Protein backbone atom coordinates (compact mmCIF):
# COMPACT_ATOMS: atom_id res chain seq x y z
CA UNK A 1 0.00 0.00 0.00
CA UNK A 2 1.29 3.46 -0.92
CA UNK A 3 1.83 5.79 1.98
CA UNK A 4 -0.03 9.09 1.80
CA UNK A 5 2.31 12.02 1.32
CA UNK A 6 2.63 14.03 4.52
CA UNK A 7 2.00 17.72 4.14
CA UNK A 8 2.07 20.14 7.03
CA UNK A 9 -0.83 22.56 7.41
CA UNK A 10 0.51 26.03 6.61
CA UNK A 11 -1.22 28.87 8.46
CA UNK A 12 -0.43 32.50 7.67
CA UNK A 13 -1.20 35.30 10.11
CA UNK A 14 -1.93 38.38 8.04
CA UNK A 15 -3.28 41.88 8.41
CA UNK A 16 -1.74 44.82 6.61
CA UNK A 17 -2.45 46.95 9.65
CA UNK A 18 0.31 46.80 12.26
CA UNK A 19 -0.19 46.54 16.00
CA UNK A 20 -2.95 43.91 15.93
CA UNK A 21 -1.09 41.21 17.93
CA UNK A 22 -0.09 39.28 14.81
CA UNK A 23 3.32 38.15 16.11
CA UNK A 24 1.89 37.41 19.55
CA UNK A 25 -0.78 35.25 17.95
CA UNK A 26 1.61 33.45 15.59
CA UNK A 27 3.96 32.46 18.42
CA UNK A 28 1.42 31.61 21.11
CA UNK A 29 -0.87 29.59 18.86
CA UNK A 30 2.19 27.70 17.59
CA UNK A 31 3.26 26.93 21.16
CA UNK A 32 -0.31 25.85 22.02
CA UNK A 33 -0.16 23.39 19.07
CA UNK A 34 3.20 22.12 20.33
CA UNK A 35 1.76 21.61 23.84
CA UNK A 36 -0.76 19.26 22.23
CA UNK A 37 2.04 17.17 20.74
CA UNK A 38 2.23 18.65 17.24
CA UNK A 39 5.52 19.40 15.47
CA UNK A 40 5.52 23.12 14.72
CA UNK A 41 7.69 25.53 12.76
CA UNK A 42 7.27 29.31 12.99
CA UNK A 43 8.52 31.32 10.03
CA UNK A 44 9.36 34.98 10.62
CA UNK A 45 8.67 36.88 7.38
CA UNK A 46 8.74 40.32 9.02
CA UNK A 47 11.97 42.37 8.59
CA UNK A 48 11.45 43.71 12.14
CA UNK A 49 12.17 40.20 13.40
CA UNK A 50 9.81 40.43 16.39
CA UNK A 51 8.95 36.74 16.31
CA UNK A 52 12.64 35.84 16.18
CA UNK A 53 13.33 38.16 19.15
CA UNK A 54 10.37 36.85 21.12
CA UNK A 55 12.16 33.48 21.28
CA UNK A 56 15.31 35.12 22.64
CA UNK A 57 17.22 35.22 19.34
CA UNK A 58 18.99 38.44 18.33
CA UNK A 59 18.27 39.06 14.62
CA UNK A 60 21.44 41.16 14.32
CA UNK A 61 23.62 38.22 15.34
CA UNK A 62 22.41 35.98 12.51
CA UNK A 63 24.81 35.12 9.70
CA UNK A 64 21.94 33.84 7.57
CA UNK A 65 18.21 34.31 7.71
CA UNK A 66 15.02 33.70 5.79
CA UNK A 67 16.30 36.42 3.39
CA UNK A 68 18.96 33.99 2.15
CA UNK A 69 16.33 31.28 1.75
CA UNK A 70 14.11 33.50 -0.40
CA UNK A 71 16.79 35.31 -2.39
CA UNK A 72 19.67 32.84 -2.65
CA UNK A 73 17.83 29.53 -2.38
CA UNK A 74 19.59 28.58 0.88
CA UNK A 75 17.96 25.43 2.36
CA UNK A 76 15.48 26.56 5.01
CA UNK A 77 16.89 24.10 7.58
CA UNK A 78 20.01 26.31 7.73
CA UNK A 79 18.06 29.17 9.31
CA UNK A 80 15.91 27.16 11.74
CA UNK A 81 16.68 27.45 15.45
CA UNK A 82 15.11 25.16 18.03
CA UNK A 83 13.44 27.03 20.87
CA UNK A 84 9.99 26.43 22.42
CA UNK A 85 9.05 25.70 18.83
CA UNK A 86 11.34 25.72 15.78
CA UNK A 87 11.86 29.19 14.31
CA UNK A 88 13.00 30.09 10.80
CA UNK A 89 14.61 33.40 11.73
CA UNK A 90 14.32 36.85 10.17
CA UNK A 91 16.84 39.66 10.13
CA UNK A 92 16.73 43.26 8.92
CA UNK A 93 18.13 42.06 5.54
CA UNK A 94 14.60 40.97 4.83
CA UNK A 95 13.67 44.63 4.27
CA UNK A 96 15.62 44.40 0.99
CA UNK A 97 14.03 41.13 -0.10
CA UNK A 98 11.26 42.66 -2.17
CA UNK A 99 13.76 44.54 -4.35
CA UNK A 100 16.20 41.63 -4.51
CA UNK A 101 13.39 39.28 -5.58
CA UNK A 102 11.71 41.63 -8.02
CA UNK A 103 13.61 40.23 -11.03
CA UNK A 104 13.47 36.58 -9.98
CA UNK A 105 11.37 34.21 -12.04
CA UNK A 106 8.81 32.51 -9.80
CA UNK A 107 9.46 35.09 -7.10
CA UNK A 108 6.02 34.58 -5.51
CA UNK A 109 6.79 30.88 -4.96
CA UNK A 110 10.19 31.14 -3.26
CA UNK A 111 8.83 30.26 0.19
CA UNK A 112 6.57 27.49 -1.07
CA UNK A 113 9.59 25.97 -2.82
CA UNK A 114 11.70 26.20 0.37
CA UNK A 115 9.05 24.26 2.30
CA UNK A 116 9.29 21.21 0.03
CA UNK A 117 12.46 20.02 1.76
CA UNK A 118 10.85 20.04 5.24
CA UNK A 119 7.36 18.74 4.50
CA UNK A 120 7.95 15.57 6.54
CA UNK A 121 9.35 17.43 9.55
CA UNK A 122 6.28 19.36 10.73
CA UNK A 123 2.53 19.11 11.28
CA UNK A 124 2.03 22.88 11.30
CA UNK A 125 3.94 25.79 9.80
CA UNK A 126 2.87 29.17 11.22
CA UNK A 127 3.99 32.24 9.30
CA UNK A 128 4.20 35.77 10.72
CA UNK A 129 3.97 38.43 7.99
CA UNK A 130 4.87 42.12 7.79
CA UNK A 131 2.11 44.74 8.02
CA UNK A 132 1.80 45.17 4.25
CA UNK A 133 0.50 43.23 1.28
CA UNK A 134 3.86 43.23 -0.53
CA UNK A 135 5.92 40.37 -1.94
CA UNK A 136 6.80 38.86 1.46
CA UNK A 137 3.13 38.51 2.40
CA UNK A 138 2.31 37.27 -1.11
CA UNK A 139 5.00 34.57 -0.74
CA UNK A 140 3.42 33.53 2.56
CA UNK A 141 -0.11 33.43 1.11
CA UNK A 142 1.08 31.48 -1.94
CA UNK A 143 2.52 28.81 0.38
CA UNK A 144 -0.52 28.80 2.69
CA UNK A 145 -3.49 26.55 3.26
CA UNK A 146 -5.24 28.89 5.68
CA UNK A 147 -5.12 32.51 6.80
CA UNK A 148 -5.88 33.73 10.31
CA UNK A 149 -6.59 37.46 10.49
CA UNK A 150 -5.99 39.06 13.89
CA UNK A 151 -8.13 42.19 14.19
CA UNK A 152 -7.79 44.75 16.95
CA UNK A 153 -11.22 45.51 18.31
CA UNK A 154 -10.46 49.11 19.20
CA UNK A 155 -9.69 50.21 15.67
CA UNK A 156 -11.71 47.91 13.55
CA UNK A 157 -10.56 48.53 10.03
CA UNK A 158 -13.16 46.98 7.76
CA UNK A 159 -11.34 48.55 4.83
CA UNK A 160 -8.23 46.63 5.72
CA UNK A 161 -10.16 43.36 5.80
CA UNK A 162 -11.68 44.10 2.39
CA UNK A 163 -8.22 44.85 0.97
CA UNK A 164 -6.92 41.58 2.35
CA UNK A 165 -9.85 39.72 0.83
CA UNK A 166 -9.13 41.32 -2.55
CA UNK A 167 -5.47 40.25 -2.33
CA UNK A 168 -6.56 36.73 -1.42
CA UNK A 169 -8.92 36.62 -4.41
CA UNK A 170 -6.02 37.64 -6.66
CA UNK A 171 -3.77 34.97 -5.14
CA UNK A 172 -6.45 32.29 -5.54
CA UNK A 173 -6.85 33.24 -9.17
CA UNK A 174 -3.16 33.37 -10.06
CA UNK A 175 -1.01 31.51 -7.55
CA UNK A 176 -2.79 29.35 -5.00
CA UNK A 177 -6.40 28.32 -5.67
CA UNK A 178 -6.78 26.56 -2.29
CA UNK A 179 -5.92 29.31 0.21
CA UNK A 180 -8.79 30.47 2.38
CA UNK A 181 -9.52 32.42 5.54
CA UNK A 182 -9.58 30.04 8.50
CA UNK A 183 -10.96 32.73 10.75
CA UNK A 184 -10.91 36.27 12.02
CA UNK A 185 -9.55 36.66 15.53
CA UNK A 186 -10.59 39.56 17.75
CA UNK A 187 -7.45 40.67 19.64
CA UNK A 188 -6.39 43.27 22.22
CA UNK A 189 -9.94 43.27 23.42
CA UNK A 190 -11.00 45.40 26.33
CA UNK A 191 -14.38 43.87 27.06
CA UNK A 192 -15.34 46.75 29.34
CA UNK A 193 -15.75 49.14 26.43
CA UNK A 194 -18.96 49.46 24.46
CA UNK A 195 -16.82 50.01 21.38
CA UNK A 196 -15.25 46.54 21.59
CA UNK A 197 -18.67 44.90 21.83
CA UNK A 198 -19.89 46.92 18.83
CA UNK A 199 -16.78 46.03 16.87
CA UNK A 200 -17.38 42.31 17.42
CA UNK A 201 -21.01 42.71 16.37
CA UNK A 202 -19.90 44.40 13.14
CA UNK A 203 -17.40 41.62 12.52
CA UNK A 204 -20.00 38.92 13.07
CA UNK A 205 -22.54 40.69 10.84
CA UNK A 206 -19.99 40.77 8.03
CA UNK A 207 -18.13 37.50 8.49
CA UNK A 208 -20.56 35.28 10.39
CA UNK A 209 -19.07 32.04 11.67
CA UNK A 210 -15.65 32.93 10.29
CA UNK A 211 -15.14 35.02 13.43
CA UNK A 212 -13.49 32.76 16.03
CA UNK A 213 -15.35 32.21 19.28
CA UNK A 214 -12.00 32.72 21.05
CA UNK A 215 -11.18 36.27 22.10
CA UNK A 216 -7.71 37.56 22.91
CA UNK A 217 -8.04 40.11 25.69
CA UNK A 218 -5.68 42.95 26.38
CA UNK A 219 -3.08 42.12 29.05
CA UNK A 220 0.34 43.39 30.05
CA UNK A 221 1.61 39.77 29.83
CA UNK A 222 1.79 40.08 26.03
CA UNK A 223 4.40 42.82 26.42
CA UNK A 224 6.33 41.11 29.23
CA UNK A 225 6.73 37.60 27.77
CA UNK A 226 8.68 38.51 24.56
CA UNK A 227 11.13 40.61 26.57
CA UNK A 228 11.95 37.42 28.48
CA UNK A 229 12.29 35.59 25.15
CA UNK A 230 9.33 33.29 25.66
CA UNK A 231 5.70 32.69 24.79
CA UNK A 232 2.99 33.72 27.20
CA UNK A 233 2.21 29.99 27.66
CA UNK A 234 5.66 29.49 29.14
CA UNK A 235 5.80 32.85 30.94
CA UNK A 236 2.50 32.45 32.74
CA UNK A 237 1.15 28.97 31.96
CA UNK A 238 -1.94 29.29 34.15
CA UNK A 239 -2.86 32.81 33.10
CA UNK A 240 -5.86 33.97 31.13
CA UNK A 241 -3.73 34.92 28.10
CA UNK A 242 -2.21 31.44 27.82
CA UNK A 243 -5.62 29.84 28.19
CA UNK A 244 -7.13 31.96 25.41
CA UNK A 245 -4.48 30.66 22.98
CA UNK A 246 -5.10 27.07 24.10
CA UNK A 247 -8.81 27.64 23.39
CA UNK A 248 -7.93 29.03 19.98
CA UNK A 249 -5.72 26.02 19.22
CA UNK A 250 -8.60 23.73 20.08
CA UNK A 251 -10.91 25.74 17.84
CA UNK A 252 -8.49 25.67 14.88
CA UNK A 253 -7.90 21.93 15.29
CA UNK A 254 -11.61 21.11 15.35
CA UNK A 255 -12.20 23.44 12.36
CA UNK A 256 -9.71 21.33 10.44
CA UNK A 257 -11.82 18.21 11.04
CA UNK A 258 -15.02 19.75 9.69
PDB file of N, CA, C and O in Angstrom, residues 7 9-14 124-127 140-141 143-149 168 176 178-183 212 252 255-256 258:
ATOM      1  N   UNK A   7       1.859  16.305   4.457  1.00  0.00           N
ATOM      2  CA  UNK A   7       1.997  17.720   4.141  1.00  0.00           C
ATOM      3  C   UNK A   7       1.568  18.515   5.361  1.00  0.00           C
ATOM      4  O   UNK A   7       0.468  18.322   5.873  1.00  0.00           O
ATOM      5  N   UNK A   9       0.175  21.517   7.635  1.00  0.00           N
ATOM      6  CA  UNK A   9      -0.825  22.564   7.405  1.00  0.00           C
ATOM      7  C   UNK A   9      -0.127  23.913   7.588  1.00  0.00           C
ATOM      8  O   UNK A   9       0.478  24.161   8.638  1.00  0.00           O
ATOM      9  N   UNK A  10      -0.187  24.728   6.566  1.00  0.00           N
ATOM     10  CA  UNK A  10       0.509  26.028   6.606  1.00  0.00           C
ATOM     11  C   UNK A  10      -0.510  27.128   6.899  1.00  0.00           C
ATOM     12  O   UNK A  10      -1.463  27.335   6.143  1.00  0.00           O
ATOM     13  N   UNK A  11      -0.314  27.800   8.037  1.00  0.00           N
ATOM     14  CA  UNK A  11      -1.222  28.873   8.461  1.00  0.00           C
ATOM     15  C   UNK A  11      -0.479  30.199   8.444  1.00  0.00           C
ATOM     16  O   UNK A  11       0.574  30.340   9.073  1.00  0.00           O
ATOM     17  N   UNK A  12      -1.031  31.156   7.725  1.00  0.00           N
ATOM     18  CA  UNK A  12      -0.432  32.495   7.667  1.00  0.00           C
ATOM     19  C   UNK A  12      -1.253  33.434   8.541  1.00  0.00           C
ATOM     20  O   UNK A  12      -2.491  33.390   8.536  1.00  0.00           O
ATOM     21  N   UNK A  13      -0.552  34.284   9.277  1.00  0.00           N
ATOM     22  CA  UNK A  13      -1.203  35.299  10.112  1.00  0.00           C
ATOM     23  C   UNK A  13      -0.991  36.624   9.392  1.00  0.00           C
ATOM     24  O   UNK A  13       0.145  37.064   9.233  1.00  0.00           O
ATOM     25  N   UNK A  14      -2.077  37.208   8.897  1.00  0.00           N
ATOM     26  CA  UNK A  14      -1.930  38.380   8.040  1.00  0.00           C
ATOM     27  C   UNK A  14      -2.931  39.459   8.397  1.00  0.00           C
ATOM     28  O   UNK A  14      -4.084  39.190   8.730  1.00  0.00           O
ATOM     29  N   UNK A 124       2.507  21.519  11.544  1.00  0.00           N
ATOM     30  CA  UNK A 124       2.030  22.879  11.295  1.00  0.00           C
ATOM     31  C   UNK A 124       3.206  23.802  10.998  1.00  0.00           C
ATOM     32  O   UNK A 124       4.249  23.707  11.643  1.00  0.00           O
ATOM     33  N   UNK A 125       2.991  24.695  10.029  1.00  0.00           N
ATOM     34  CA  UNK A 125       3.935  25.791   9.803  1.00  0.00           C
ATOM     35  C   UNK A 125       3.138  27.080   9.973  1.00  0.00           C
ATOM     36  O   UNK A 125       2.128  27.288   9.299  1.00  0.00           O
ATOM     37  N   UNK A 126       3.567  27.918  10.923  1.00  0.00           N
ATOM     38  CA  UNK A 126       2.873  29.172  11.222  1.00  0.00           C
ATOM     39  C   UNK A 126       3.738  30.333  10.756  1.00  0.00           C
ATOM     40  O   UNK A 126       4.900  30.435  11.172  1.00  0.00           O
ATOM     41  N   UNK A 127       3.191  31.182   9.914  1.00  0.00           N
ATOM     42  CA  UNK A 127       3.992  32.240   9.296  1.00  0.00           C
ATOM     43  C   UNK A 127       3.530  33.613   9.762  1.00  0.00           C
ATOM     44  O   UNK A 127       2.371  33.999   9.583  1.00  0.00           O
ATOM     45  N   UNK A 140       4.036  34.287   1.465  1.00  0.00           N
ATOM     46  CA  UNK A 140       3.416  33.528   2.560  1.00  0.00           C
ATOM     47  C   UNK A 140       2.053  32.991   2.126  1.00  0.00           C
ATOM     48  O   UNK A 140       1.739  31.814   2.326  1.00  0.00           O
ATOM     49  N   UNK A 141       1.242  33.840   1.507  1.00  0.00           N
ATOM     50  CA  UNK A 141      -0.109  33.430   1.110  1.00  0.00           C
ATOM     51  C   UNK A 141      -0.077  32.397  -0.011  1.00  0.00           C
ATOM     52  O   UNK A 141      -0.950  31.539  -0.097  1.00  0.00           O
ATOM     53  N   UNK A 143       2.128  30.085  -0.233  1.00  0.00           N
ATOM     54  CA  UNK A 143       2.523  28.810   0.383  1.00  0.00           C
ATOM     55  C   UNK A 143       1.461  28.283   1.352  1.00  0.00           C
ATOM     56  O   UNK A 143       1.585  27.184   1.878  1.00  0.00           O
ATOM     57  N   UNK A 144       0.403  29.077   1.579  1.00  0.00           N
ATOM     58  CA  UNK A 144      -0.516  28.802   2.692  1.00  0.00           C
ATOM     59  C   UNK A 144      -1.683  27.896   2.328  1.00  0.00           C
ATOM     60  O   UNK A 144      -2.095  27.828   1.182  1.00  0.00           O
ATOM     61  N   UNK A 145      -2.197  27.221   3.361  1.00  0.00           N
ATOM     62  CA  UNK A 145      -3.494  26.553   3.264  1.00  0.00           C
ATOM     63  C   UNK A 145      -4.573  27.479   3.816  1.00  0.00           C
ATOM     64  O   UNK A 145      -5.650  27.602   3.275  1.00  0.00           O
ATOM     65  N   UNK A 146      -4.239  28.101   4.952  1.00  0.00           N
ATOM     66  CA  UNK A 146      -5.237  28.893   5.684  1.00  0.00           C
ATOM     67  C   UNK A 146      -4.645  30.220   6.118  1.00  0.00           C
ATOM     68  O   UNK A 146      -3.436  30.335   6.321  1.00  0.00           O
ATOM     69  N   UNK A 147      -5.538  31.194   6.309  1.00  0.00           N
ATOM     70  CA  UNK A 147      -5.122  32.507   6.803  1.00  0.00           C
ATOM     71  C   UNK A 147      -5.923  32.820   8.059  1.00  0.00           C
ATOM     72  O   UNK A 147      -7.153  32.669   8.068  1.00  0.00           O
ATOM     73  N   UNK A 148      -5.217  33.224   9.104  1.00  0.00           N
ATOM     74  CA  UNK A 148      -5.885  33.732  10.306  1.00  0.00           C
ATOM     75  C   UNK A 148      -5.628  35.237  10.338  1.00  0.00           C
ATOM     76  O   UNK A 148      -4.483  35.684  10.190  1.00  0.00           O
ATOM     77  N   UNK A 149      -6.697  36.001  10.516  1.00  0.00           N
ATOM     78  CA  UNK A 149      -6.590  37.463  10.488  1.00  0.00           C
ATOM     79  C   UNK A 149      -6.847  38.022  11.885  1.00  0.00           C
ATOM     80  O   UNK A 149      -7.995  38.073  12.337  1.00  0.00           O
ATOM     81  N   UNK A 168      -6.358  38.183  -1.440  1.00  0.00           N
ATOM     82  CA  UNK A 168      -6.561  36.731  -1.420  1.00  0.00           C
ATOM     83  C   UNK A 168      -7.240  36.241  -2.696  1.00  0.00           C
ATOM     84  O   UNK A 168      -6.868  35.201  -3.238  1.00  0.00           O
ATOM     85  N   UNK A 176      -2.492  30.392  -5.979  1.00  0.00           N
ATOM     86  CA  UNK A 176      -2.786  29.351  -4.998  1.00  0.00           C
ATOM     87  C   UNK A 176      -4.310  29.229  -4.841  1.00  0.00           C
ATOM     88  O   UNK A 176      -4.898  29.891  -3.991  1.00  0.00           O
ATOM     89  N   UNK A 178      -6.202  27.223  -3.474  1.00  0.00           N
ATOM     90  CA  UNK A 178      -6.781  26.563  -2.293  1.00  0.00           C
ATOM     91  C   UNK A 178      -6.748  27.400  -1.014  1.00  0.00           C
ATOM     92  O   UNK A 178      -7.286  26.979   0.003  1.00  0.00           O
ATOM     93  N   UNK A 179      -6.075  28.554  -1.046  1.00  0.00           N
ATOM     94  CA  UNK A 179      -5.920  29.307   0.208  1.00  0.00           C
ATOM     95  C   UNK A 179      -7.254  29.927   0.618  1.00  0.00           C
ATOM     96  O   UNK A 179      -8.009  30.416  -0.207  1.00  0.00           O
ATOM     97  N   UNK A 180      -7.552  29.839   1.918  1.00  0.00           N
ATOM     98  CA  UNK A 180      -8.794  30.469   2.384  1.00  0.00           C
ATOM     99  C   UNK A 180      -8.648  30.989   3.802  1.00  0.00           C
ATOM    100  O   UNK A 180      -7.737  30.589   4.537  1.00  0.00           O
ATOM    101  N   UNK A 181      -9.545  31.876   4.180  1.00  0.00           N
ATOM    102  CA  UNK A 181      -9.522  32.425   5.540  1.00  0.00           C
ATOM    103  C   UNK A 181     -10.038  31.369   6.508  1.00  0.00           C
ATOM    104  O   UNK A 181     -11.145  30.859   6.354  1.00  0.00           O
ATOM    105  N   UNK A 182      -9.201  31.006   7.454  1.00  0.00           N
ATOM    106  CA  UNK A 182      -9.583  30.044   8.497  1.00  0.00           C
ATOM    107  C   UNK A 182     -10.486  30.758   9.510  1.00  0.00           C
ATOM    108  O   UNK A 182     -11.436  30.183  10.027  1.00  0.00           O
ATOM    109  N   UNK A 183     -10.139  32.004   9.798  1.00  0.00           N
ATOM    110  CA  UNK A 183     -10.959  32.733  10.753  1.00  0.00           C
ATOM    111  C   UNK A 183     -10.408  34.111  11.040  1.00  0.00           C
ATOM    112  O   UNK A 183      -9.257  34.421  10.734  1.00  0.00           O
ATOM    113  N   UNK A 212     -13.739  33.767  14.989  1.00  0.00           N
ATOM    114  CA  UNK A 212     -13.490  32.761  16.030  1.00  0.00           C
ATOM    115  C   UNK A 212     -14.294  33.080  17.285  1.00  0.00           C
ATOM    116  O   UNK A 212     -14.518  34.243  17.611  1.00  0.00           O
ATOM    117  N   UNK A 252      -9.099  25.852  16.209  1.00  0.00           N
ATOM    118  CA  UNK A 252      -8.493  25.667  14.881  1.00  0.00           C
ATOM    119  C   UNK A 252      -8.402  24.180  14.554  1.00  0.00           C
ATOM    120  O   UNK A 252      -8.676  23.760  13.428  1.00  0.00           O
ATOM    121  N   UNK A 255     -11.882  22.880  13.690  1.00  0.00           N
ATOM    122  CA  UNK A 255     -12.200  23.443  12.361  1.00  0.00           C
ATOM    123  C   UNK A 255     -11.678  22.521  11.273  1.00  0.00           C
ATOM    124  O   UNK A 255     -12.357  22.226  10.315  1.00  0.00           O
ATOM    125  N   UNK A 256     -10.409  22.141  11.453  1.00  0.00           N
ATOM    126  CA  UNK A 256      -9.711  21.326  10.442  1.00  0.00           C
ATOM    127  C   UNK A 256     -10.397  19.996  10.196  1.00  0.00           C
ATOM    128  O   UNK A 256     -10.227  19.383   9.147  1.00  0.00           O
ATOM    129  N   UNK A 258     -13.661  19.575  10.227  1.00  0.00           N
ATOM    130  CA  UNK A 258     -15.024  19.753   9.694  1.00  0.00           C
ATOM    131  C   UNK A 258     -15.134  19.265   8.255  1.00  0.00           C
ATOM    132  O   UNK A 258     -14.205  19.427   7.475  1.00  0.00           O
TER     133      UNK A 258
END
